[in-house]
């Protein structure tokens, strides 16, 4: 059977792309550690995450050791609480675990310019831990379509100098 030269070139190119895409997905899952939201965070009551055992009132809390903080964030149509009405404030040179839960539908929680990016699935707490070295401001966006206000669902994360944090933050 005669296969035209261009046909062969495209067959090879298409096969190469299939192998490349399977390769990137495998690399992400095995080496880079990307994954779905798992059961680690525990279940939350969607109508009131703060009432759940694995959740707290939204806000910034001292972590289990110095320099570690826990941030509890509710995603709800169409805001991050905290994050939208007031920024989330954490100190520089800290390790921060975000505990994020939806109070209604599926949302996203992305800290723009970092690799912090998770879905918030109703009923399931998402957990992401990250380190912040330098003071700077980050944007927060929802990247799961959640309704007519989805495009307005945004917020701010402020990494402030440690001195400023101790002065202003409410840590429990
Ligand atoms: Cu919340 Cu899109």
Short mmCIF file of N, CA and C and ligand atoms in Angstrom, two decimals:
data_model
loop_
_atom_site.label_atom_id
_atom_site.label_comp_id
_atom_site.label_asym_id
_atom_site.label_seq_id
_atom_site.Cartn_x
_atom_site.Cartn_y
_atom_site.Cartn_z
N UNK A 1 0.85 -1.19 0.00
CA UNK A 1 0.00 0.00 0.00
C UNK A 1 0.89 1.24 0.00
N UNK A 2 0.54 2.19 -0.83
CA UNK A 2 1.32 3.41 -0.87
C UNK A 2 0.76 4.46 0.10
N UNK A 3 1.59 4.91 1.02
CA UNK A 3 1.18 6.01 1.91
C UNK A 3 1.98 7.24 1.50
N UNK A 4 1.27 8.28 1.20
CA UNK A 4 1.92 9.52 0.78
C UNK A 4 2.89 10.02 1.84
N UNK A 5 3.95 10.66 1.40
CA UNK A 5 4.99 11.10 2.33
C UNK A 5 4.42 12.05 3.40
N UNK A 6 3.58 13.00 2.99
CA UNK A 6 3.02 13.93 3.97
C UNK A 6 2.13 13.19 4.98
N UNK A 7 1.41 12.17 4.45
CA UNK A 7 0.56 11.38 5.35
C UNK A 7 1.41 10.71 6.42
N UNK A 8 2.54 10.18 6.00
CA UNK A 8 3.44 9.52 6.96
C UNK A 8 3.97 10.51 7.99
N UNK A 9 4.35 11.69 7.51
CA UNK A 9 4.89 12.71 8.43
C UNK A 9 3.84 13.04 9.49
N UNK A 10 2.59 13.21 9.07
CA UNK A 10 1.56 13.57 10.04
C UNK A 10 1.22 12.42 10.97
N UNK A 11 1.28 11.18 10.46
CA UNK A 11 1.07 10.02 11.34
C UNK A 11 2.11 10.00 12.44
N UNK A 12 3.37 10.20 12.06
CA UNK A 12 4.44 10.20 13.05
C UNK A 12 4.27 11.37 14.02
N UNK A 13 3.93 12.55 13.49
CA UNK A 13 3.75 13.72 14.36
C UNK A 13 2.61 13.49 15.36
N UNK A 14 1.49 12.89 14.89
CA UNK A 14 0.35 12.65 15.77
C UNK A 14 0.71 11.63 16.85
N UNK A 15 1.43 10.58 16.46
CA UNK A 15 1.85 9.57 17.44
C UNK A 15 2.78 10.20 18.48
N UNK A 16 3.70 11.05 17.99
CA UNK A 16 4.62 11.72 18.90
C UNK A 16 3.86 12.58 19.92
N UNK A 17 2.82 13.29 19.45
CA UNK A 17 2.06 14.15 20.37
C UNK A 17 1.31 13.32 21.40
N UNK A 18 0.75 12.18 20.98
CA UNK A 18 0.04 11.32 21.94
C UNK A 18 0.99 10.86 23.04
N UNK A 19 2.20 10.41 22.62
CA UNK A 19 3.19 9.96 23.60
C UNK A 19 3.59 11.13 24.50
N UNK A 20 3.78 12.32 23.91
CA UNK A 20 4.18 13.50 24.70
C UNK A 20 3.12 13.84 25.74
N UNK A 21 1.83 13.84 25.35
CA UNK A 21 0.77 14.22 26.29
C UNK A 21 0.65 13.20 27.42
N UNK A 22 0.70 11.91 27.07
CA UNK A 22 0.65 10.88 28.13
C UNK A 22 1.86 11.06 29.05
N UNK A 23 3.01 11.40 28.46
CA UNK A 23 4.22 11.62 29.25
C UNK A 23 4.08 12.78 30.22
N UNK A 24 3.50 13.91 29.77
CA UNK A 24 3.38 15.06 30.68
C UNK A 24 2.41 14.76 31.81
N UNK A 25 1.31 14.06 31.50
CA UNK A 25 0.33 13.72 32.55
C UNK A 25 0.99 12.78 33.57
N UNK A 26 1.72 11.79 33.07
CA UNK A 26 2.40 10.84 33.97
C UNK A 26 3.45 11.55 34.81
N UNK A 27 4.21 12.45 34.19
CA UNK A 27 5.22 13.20 34.94
C UNK A 27 4.57 14.01 36.06
N UNK A 28 3.45 14.71 35.72
CA UNK A 28 2.78 15.53 36.72
C UNK A 28 2.28 14.71 37.90
N UNK A 29 1.72 13.54 37.61
CA UNK A 29 1.13 12.71 38.67
C UNK A 29 2.20 12.02 39.51
N UNK A 30 3.29 11.56 38.86
CA UNK A 30 4.27 10.72 39.56
C UNK A 30 5.41 11.57 40.14
N UNK A 31 5.97 12.47 39.34
CA UNK A 31 7.15 13.21 39.77
C UNK A 31 6.77 14.52 40.46
N UNK A 32 5.92 15.32 39.83
CA UNK A 32 5.61 16.65 40.37
C UNK A 32 4.56 16.60 41.47
N UNK A 33 3.86 15.47 41.61
CA UNK A 33 2.93 15.30 42.73
C UNK A 33 1.58 15.98 42.56
N UNK A 34 1.20 16.33 41.34
CA UNK A 34 -0.14 16.90 41.14
C UNK A 34 -1.17 15.81 41.40
N UNK A 35 -2.28 16.19 42.00
CA UNK A 35 -3.31 15.19 42.23
C UNK A 35 -4.65 15.83 42.48
N UNK A 36 -5.64 14.99 42.57
CA UNK A 36 -6.98 15.47 42.91
C UNK A 36 -7.03 15.76 44.40
N UNK A 37 -8.03 16.55 44.80
CA UNK A 37 -8.28 16.76 46.21
C UNK A 37 -8.59 15.40 46.82
N UNK A 38 -7.85 15.00 47.85
CA UNK A 38 -8.06 13.67 48.42
C UNK A 38 -8.73 13.77 49.80
N UNK A 39 -8.79 12.65 50.48
CA UNK A 39 -9.53 12.59 51.74
C UNK A 39 -8.74 13.15 52.92
N UNK A 40 -7.48 13.56 52.69
CA UNK A 40 -6.60 13.99 53.79
C UNK A 40 -7.24 15.08 54.66
N UNK A 41 -7.91 16.03 54.00
CA UNK A 41 -8.45 17.18 54.73
C UNK A 41 -9.71 16.87 55.53
N UNK A 42 -10.34 15.76 55.25
CA UNK A 42 -11.56 15.42 55.96
C UNK A 42 -12.78 16.06 55.33
N UNK A 43 -13.94 15.64 55.81
CA UNK A 43 -15.20 16.12 55.26
C UNK A 43 -15.65 17.37 55.98
N UNK A 44 -16.37 18.21 55.28
CA UNK A 44 -16.96 19.38 55.91
C UNK A 44 -18.43 19.45 55.55
N UNK A 45 -19.18 20.12 56.44
CA UNK A 45 -20.58 20.37 56.18
C UNK A 45 -20.67 21.55 55.22
N UNK A 46 -21.19 21.31 54.03
CA UNK A 46 -21.16 22.36 53.00
C UNK A 46 -21.98 23.59 53.40
N UNK A 47 -23.08 23.39 54.10
CA UNK A 47 -23.91 24.55 54.44
C UNK A 47 -23.21 25.42 55.49
N UNK A 48 -22.30 24.85 56.28
CA UNK A 48 -21.59 25.64 57.29
C UNK A 48 -20.25 24.98 57.61
N UNK A 49 -19.23 25.20 56.74
CA UNK A 49 -17.93 24.53 56.96
C UNK A 49 -17.37 24.76 58.36
N UNK A 50 -17.55 25.96 58.91
CA UNK A 50 -16.95 26.29 60.20
C UNK A 50 -17.51 25.42 61.33
N UNK A 51 -18.68 24.83 61.12
CA UNK A 51 -19.28 23.99 62.15
C UNK A 51 -18.70 22.58 62.13
N UNK A 52 -17.86 22.27 61.13
CA UNK A 52 -17.35 20.92 60.99
C UNK A 52 -16.11 20.70 61.85
N UNK A 53 -15.89 19.45 62.19
CA UNK A 53 -14.76 19.11 63.04
C UNK A 53 -13.42 19.45 62.38
N UNK A 54 -13.34 19.27 61.07
CA UNK A 54 -12.07 19.47 60.39
C UNK A 54 -11.89 20.91 59.90
N UNK A 55 -12.76 21.82 60.35
CA UNK A 55 -12.67 23.20 59.90
C UNK A 55 -12.80 24.14 61.09
N UNK A 56 -12.46 25.42 60.86
CA UNK A 56 -12.56 26.43 61.92
C UNK A 56 -13.20 27.68 61.33
N UNK A 57 -13.46 28.65 62.19
CA UNK A 57 -13.92 29.94 61.68
C UNK A 57 -12.86 30.47 60.73
N UNK A 58 -13.25 30.99 59.57
CA UNK A 58 -12.26 31.47 58.60
C UNK A 58 -11.31 32.49 59.23
N UNK A 59 -10.03 32.38 58.89
CA UNK A 59 -9.04 33.32 59.42
C UNK A 59 -7.66 32.69 59.46
N UNK A 60 -6.71 33.44 60.05
CA UNK A 60 -5.32 33.02 60.14
C UNK A 60 -5.03 32.55 61.56
N UNK A 61 -4.45 31.36 61.69
CA UNK A 61 -4.18 30.79 63.01
C UNK A 61 -2.70 30.42 63.14
N UNK A 62 -2.18 30.48 64.35
CA UNK A 62 -0.84 29.96 64.60
C UNK A 62 -0.84 28.46 64.33
N UNK A 63 0.26 27.99 63.70
CA UNK A 63 0.36 26.58 63.41
C UNK A 63 0.93 25.79 64.56
N UNK A 64 1.28 24.54 64.28
CA UNK A 64 1.74 23.64 65.33
C UNK A 64 3.16 23.99 65.80
N UNK A 65 3.92 24.73 64.98
CA UNK A 65 5.25 25.15 65.42
C UNK A 65 5.52 26.58 64.96
N UNK A 66 6.55 27.24 65.56
CA UNK A 66 6.80 28.64 65.21
C UNK A 66 7.07 28.80 63.71
N UNK A 67 6.54 29.85 63.14
CA UNK A 67 6.73 30.10 61.72
C UNK A 67 5.75 29.37 60.83
N UNK A 68 4.90 28.55 61.44
CA UNK A 68 3.87 27.84 60.68
C UNK A 68 2.51 28.46 60.98
N UNK A 69 1.71 28.59 59.96
CA UNK A 69 0.39 29.17 60.12
C UNK A 69 -0.64 28.32 59.39
N UNK A 70 -1.84 28.33 59.91
CA UNK A 70 -2.97 27.67 59.25
C UNK A 70 -3.96 28.75 58.84
N UNK A 71 -4.34 28.73 57.59
CA UNK A 71 -5.30 29.71 57.09
C UNK A 71 -6.55 28.97 56.65
N UNK A 72 -7.67 29.31 57.26
CA UNK A 72 -8.95 28.69 56.90
C UNK A 72 -9.73 29.64 56.00
N UNK A 73 -10.07 29.17 54.83
CA UNK A 73 -10.74 30.01 53.83
C UNK A 73 -12.01 29.31 53.36
N UNK A 74 -13.11 30.04 53.35
CA UNK A 74 -14.34 29.53 52.73
C UNK A 74 -14.47 30.13 51.33
N UNK A 75 -14.81 29.29 50.38
CA UNK A 75 -15.15 29.81 49.06
C UNK A 75 -16.65 29.78 48.95
N UNK A 76 -17.22 30.89 48.57
CA UNK A 76 -18.67 30.96 48.42
C UNK A 76 -18.97 31.91 47.28
N UNK A 77 -20.14 31.75 46.67
CA UNK A 77 -20.49 32.61 45.55
C UNK A 77 -20.62 34.04 46.03
N UNK A 78 -19.79 35.00 45.66
CA UNK A 78 -18.66 34.89 44.75
C UNK A 78 -17.51 35.56 45.44
N UNK A 79 -17.01 34.94 46.50
CA UNK A 79 -15.98 35.56 47.33
C UNK A 79 -15.15 34.52 48.04
N UNK A 80 -13.95 34.94 48.42
CA UNK A 80 -13.11 34.18 49.33
C UNK A 80 -13.25 34.83 50.71
N UNK A 81 -13.49 34.01 51.73
CA UNK A 81 -13.66 34.54 53.09
C UNK A 81 -12.63 33.86 54.00
N UNK A 82 -11.56 34.57 54.42
CA UNK A 82 -11.19 35.93 54.01
C UNK A 82 -10.51 35.91 52.66
N UNK A 83 -10.21 37.11 52.13
CA UNK A 83 -9.51 37.21 50.86
C UNK A 83 -10.12 38.26 49.95
N UNK A 84 -11.47 38.30 49.93
CA UNK A 84 -12.11 39.25 49.02
C UNK A 84 -12.42 40.57 49.73
N UNK A 85 -13.23 40.52 50.78
CA UNK A 85 -13.58 41.75 51.49
C UNK A 85 -12.36 42.32 52.21
N UNK A 86 -11.54 41.43 52.79
CA UNK A 86 -10.28 41.84 53.41
C UNK A 86 -9.24 40.84 52.94
N UNK A 87 -7.98 41.31 52.78
CA UNK A 87 -6.95 40.38 52.30
C UNK A 87 -6.60 39.32 53.36
N UNK A 88 -6.12 38.18 52.90
CA UNK A 88 -5.50 37.21 53.80
C UNK A 88 -4.10 37.74 54.07
N UNK A 89 -3.71 37.84 55.34
CA UNK A 89 -2.40 38.38 55.66
C UNK A 89 -1.55 37.33 56.39
N UNK A 90 -0.39 37.02 55.82
CA UNK A 90 0.55 36.10 56.47
C UNK A 90 1.93 36.75 56.46
N UNK A 91 2.80 36.36 57.40
CA UNK A 91 4.13 36.98 57.46
C UNK A 91 5.11 36.35 56.47
N UNK A 92 6.13 37.09 56.11
CA UNK A 92 7.21 36.56 55.28
C UNK A 92 7.97 35.49 56.07
N UNK A 93 8.73 34.68 55.37
CA UNK A 93 9.50 33.58 55.98
C UNK A 93 8.62 32.65 56.80
N UNK A 94 7.51 32.29 56.23
CA UNK A 94 6.58 31.42 56.95
C UNK A 94 6.20 30.22 56.09
N UNK A 95 5.70 29.19 56.76
CA UNK A 95 5.10 28.05 56.09
C UNK A 95 3.61 28.09 56.37
N UNK A 96 2.83 28.10 55.33
CA UNK A 96 1.39 28.30 55.49
C UNK A 96 0.63 27.12 54.92
N UNK A 97 -0.27 26.57 55.72
CA UNK A 97 -1.18 25.54 55.21
C UNK A 97 -2.55 26.17 55.03
N UNK A 98 -3.03 26.14 53.81
CA UNK A 98 -4.36 26.64 53.51
C UNK A 98 -5.35 25.49 53.64
N UNK A 99 -6.41 25.72 54.40
CA UNK A 99 -7.52 24.77 54.51
C UNK A 99 -8.69 25.45 53.81
N UNK A 100 -9.13 24.90 52.71
CA UNK A 100 -10.13 25.61 51.92
C UNK A 100 -11.35 24.73 51.73
N UNK A 101 -12.52 25.31 51.99
CA UNK A 101 -13.76 24.54 51.85
C UNK A 101 -14.83 25.41 51.21
N UNK A 102 -15.64 24.79 50.41
CA UNK A 102 -16.73 25.50 49.74
C UNK A 102 -17.95 25.55 50.64
N UNK A 103 -18.63 26.70 50.62
CA UNK A 103 -19.88 26.84 51.36
C UNK A 103 -21.09 26.71 50.43
N UNK A 104 -20.85 26.39 49.18
CA UNK A 104 -21.99 26.15 48.28
C UNK A 104 -21.61 25.22 47.12
N UNK A 105 -21.04 25.76 46.05
CA UNK A 105 -20.80 24.95 44.85
C UNK A 105 -19.29 24.78 44.62
N UNK A 106 -18.95 24.11 43.53
CA UNK A 106 -17.54 23.90 43.19
C UNK A 106 -16.88 25.24 42.84
N UNK A 107 -15.76 25.53 43.52
CA UNK A 107 -14.96 26.72 43.21
C UNK A 107 -13.51 26.30 43.02
N UNK A 108 -12.68 27.28 42.68
CA UNK A 108 -11.24 27.08 42.64
C UNK A 108 -10.57 28.03 43.61
N UNK A 109 -9.36 27.68 44.05
CA UNK A 109 -8.57 28.56 44.91
C UNK A 109 -7.17 28.58 44.34
N UNK A 110 -6.86 29.65 43.60
CA UNK A 110 -5.53 29.76 43.01
C UNK A 110 -4.86 31.02 43.52
N UNK A 111 -3.60 30.87 43.98
CA UNK A 111 -2.78 32.02 44.33
C UNK A 111 -1.94 32.32 43.09
N UNK A 112 -2.27 33.41 42.43
CA UNK A 112 -1.69 33.69 41.11
C UNK A 112 -0.17 33.88 41.21
N UNK A 113 0.54 33.22 40.32
CA UNK A 113 1.99 33.36 40.28
C UNK A 113 2.71 32.34 41.15
N UNK A 114 1.94 31.42 41.80
CA UNK A 114 2.53 30.35 42.59
C UNK A 114 1.98 29.03 42.05
N UNK A 115 2.41 27.91 42.65
CA UNK A 115 1.81 26.64 42.25
C UNK A 115 0.70 26.21 43.20
N UNK A 116 0.16 27.17 43.96
CA UNK A 116 -0.98 26.88 44.83
C UNK A 116 -2.24 27.00 43.99
N UNK A 117 -2.92 25.90 43.80
CA UNK A 117 -4.07 25.89 42.90
C UNK A 117 -4.86 24.63 43.19
N UNK A 118 -6.03 24.79 43.78
CA UNK A 118 -6.83 23.61 44.09
C UNK A 118 -8.30 23.87 43.80
N UNK A 119 -9.03 22.80 43.56
CA UNK A 119 -10.48 22.88 43.52
C UNK A 119 -10.99 22.89 44.94
N UNK A 120 -12.14 23.48 45.19
CA UNK A 120 -12.81 23.28 46.46
C UNK A 120 -14.13 22.58 46.15
N UNK A 121 -14.13 21.30 46.46
CA UNK A 121 -15.27 20.45 46.15
C UNK A 121 -16.23 20.50 47.34
N UNK A 122 -17.50 20.80 47.12
CA UNK A 122 -18.43 20.87 48.24
C UNK A 122 -18.37 19.59 49.09
N UNK A 123 -18.23 19.77 50.42
CA UNK A 123 -18.20 18.64 51.32
C UNK A 123 -16.82 18.10 51.62
N UNK A 124 -15.81 18.59 50.90
CA UNK A 124 -14.46 18.04 51.06
C UNK A 124 -13.48 19.20 51.30
N UNK A 125 -12.71 19.13 52.38
CA UNK A 125 -11.73 20.19 52.63
C UNK A 125 -10.48 19.95 51.80
N UNK A 126 -10.01 21.00 51.11
CA UNK A 126 -8.75 20.93 50.37
C UNK A 126 -7.64 21.51 51.24
N UNK A 127 -6.46 20.89 51.17
CA UNK A 127 -5.31 21.39 51.94
C UNK A 127 -4.12 21.57 51.02
N UNK A 128 -3.46 22.74 51.14
CA UNK A 128 -2.26 23.04 50.36
C UNK A 128 -1.28 23.74 51.29
N UNK A 129 -0.03 23.30 51.29
CA UNK A 129 0.99 23.94 52.11
C UNK A 129 2.03 24.60 51.22
N UNK A 130 2.45 25.82 51.60
CA UNK A 130 3.42 26.55 50.79
C UNK A 130 4.30 27.40 51.70
N UNK A 131 5.46 27.78 51.18
CA UNK A 131 6.37 28.66 51.91
C UNK A 131 6.40 30.02 51.24
N UNK A 132 6.43 31.06 52.07
CA UNK A 132 6.52 32.43 51.55
C UNK A 132 7.75 33.10 52.14
N UNK A 133 8.69 33.49 51.27
CA UNK A 133 9.94 34.10 51.72
C UNK A 133 9.86 35.61 51.78
N UNK A 134 9.40 36.21 50.69
CA UNK A 134 9.49 37.66 50.53
C UNK A 134 8.13 38.31 50.75
N UNK A 135 8.12 39.52 51.33
CA UNK A 135 6.86 40.26 51.36
C UNK A 135 6.42 40.60 49.94
N UNK A 136 5.21 40.34 49.61
CA UNK A 136 4.63 40.76 48.34
C UNK A 136 3.14 40.44 48.34
N UNK A 137 2.47 40.97 47.33
CA UNK A 137 1.04 40.77 47.25
C UNK A 137 0.72 39.80 46.11
N UNK A 138 -0.20 38.89 46.37
CA UNK A 138 -0.63 37.94 45.35
C UNK A 138 -2.13 38.10 45.12
N UNK A 139 -2.55 37.81 43.92
CA UNK A 139 -3.98 37.77 43.64
C UNK A 139 -4.52 36.38 43.92
N UNK A 140 -5.80 36.31 44.26
CA UNK A 140 -6.51 35.03 44.38
C UNK A 140 -7.57 34.99 43.30
N UNK A 141 -7.70 33.88 42.63
CA UNK A 141 -8.79 33.77 41.67
C UNK A 141 -9.48 32.41 41.81
N UNK A 142 -10.75 32.41 41.43
CA UNK A 142 -11.52 31.18 41.32
C UNK A 142 -11.43 30.74 39.87
N UNK A 143 -11.00 29.51 39.64
CA UNK A 143 -10.88 29.08 38.25
C UNK A 143 -11.76 27.87 37.94
N UNK A 144 -12.86 27.76 38.68
CA UNK A 144 -13.90 26.80 38.31
C UNK A 144 -15.17 27.61 38.11
N UNK A 145 -15.85 27.39 37.00
CA UNK A 145 -17.05 28.18 36.75
C UNK A 145 -18.10 27.90 37.82
N UNK A 146 -18.52 28.96 38.54
CA UNK A 146 -19.39 28.75 39.69
C UNK A 146 -20.68 29.56 39.61
N UNK A 147 -20.93 30.21 38.49
CA UNK A 147 -22.16 30.96 38.36
C UNK A 147 -21.92 32.31 37.72
N UNK A 148 -22.95 33.16 37.77
CA UNK A 148 -22.88 34.39 36.99
C UNK A 148 -21.85 35.38 37.53
N UNK A 149 -21.43 35.24 38.79
CA UNK A 149 -20.42 36.16 39.33
C UNK A 149 -19.02 35.58 39.31
N UNK A 150 -18.86 34.44 38.64
CA UNK A 150 -17.56 33.74 38.64
C UNK A 150 -16.40 34.65 38.26
N UNK A 151 -16.59 35.46 37.21
CA UNK A 151 -15.49 36.29 36.72
C UNK A 151 -15.11 37.38 37.71
N UNK A 152 -15.97 37.64 38.71
CA UNK A 152 -15.65 38.66 39.72
C UNK A 152 -15.08 38.05 40.99
N UNK A 153 -14.99 36.72 41.04
CA UNK A 153 -14.57 36.07 42.28
C UNK A 153 -13.05 36.11 42.38
N UNK A 154 -12.56 37.08 43.14
CA UNK A 154 -11.12 37.30 43.25
C UNK A 154 -10.81 37.82 44.64
N UNK A 155 -9.55 37.84 44.98
CA UNK A 155 -9.15 38.32 46.30
C UNK A 155 -7.67 38.62 46.34
N UNK A 156 -7.16 38.81 47.56
CA UNK A 156 -5.77 39.22 47.74
C UNK A 156 -5.15 38.44 48.89
N UNK A 157 -3.91 38.03 48.67
CA UNK A 157 -3.09 37.46 49.74
C UNK A 157 -1.90 38.38 49.92
N UNK A 158 -1.73 38.89 51.13
CA UNK A 158 -0.61 39.79 51.41
C UNK A 158 0.41 39.07 52.28
N UNK A 159 1.64 38.94 51.75
CA UNK A 159 2.75 38.46 52.56
C UNK A 159 3.45 39.71 53.07
N UNK A 160 3.34 39.95 54.38
CA UNK A 160 3.83 41.22 54.95
C UNK A 160 5.12 40.95 55.72
N UNK A 161 5.95 41.99 55.93
CA UNK A 161 7.16 41.80 56.76
C UNK A 161 6.75 41.28 58.13
N UNK A 162 7.61 40.45 58.72
CA UNK A 162 7.25 39.83 59.98
C UNK A 162 6.87 40.86 61.05
N UNK A 163 7.59 42.01 61.08
CA UNK A 163 7.30 43.04 62.08
C UNK A 163 5.88 43.58 61.90
N UNK A 164 5.50 43.81 60.64
CA UNK A 164 4.16 44.34 60.37
C UNK A 164 3.09 43.31 60.74
N UNK A 165 3.39 42.04 60.52
CA UNK A 165 2.41 41.00 60.81
C UNK A 165 2.11 40.94 62.30
N UNK A 166 3.17 40.95 63.09
CA UNK A 166 2.96 40.86 64.53
C UNK A 166 2.11 42.02 65.06
N UNK A 167 2.23 43.16 64.38
CA UNK A 167 1.51 44.34 64.84
C UNK A 167 0.03 44.28 64.52
N UNK A 168 -0.31 43.73 63.34
CA UNK A 168 -1.69 43.91 62.90
C UNK A 168 -2.53 42.65 62.89
N UNK A 169 -1.90 41.50 62.81
CA UNK A 169 -2.71 40.32 62.50
C UNK A 169 -3.44 39.79 63.71
N UNK A 170 -4.54 39.17 63.39
CA UNK A 170 -5.31 38.51 64.44
C UNK A 170 -5.01 37.01 64.34
N UNK A 171 -4.21 36.52 65.26
CA UNK A 171 -3.85 35.11 65.25
C UNK A 171 -4.36 34.49 66.54
N UNK A 172 -5.01 33.35 66.40
CA UNK A 172 -5.58 32.74 67.59
C UNK A 172 -4.83 31.47 67.95
CU1 LIG B 1 -16.11 30.64 42.38
CU2 LIG B 1 -15.80 30.55 40.04
#
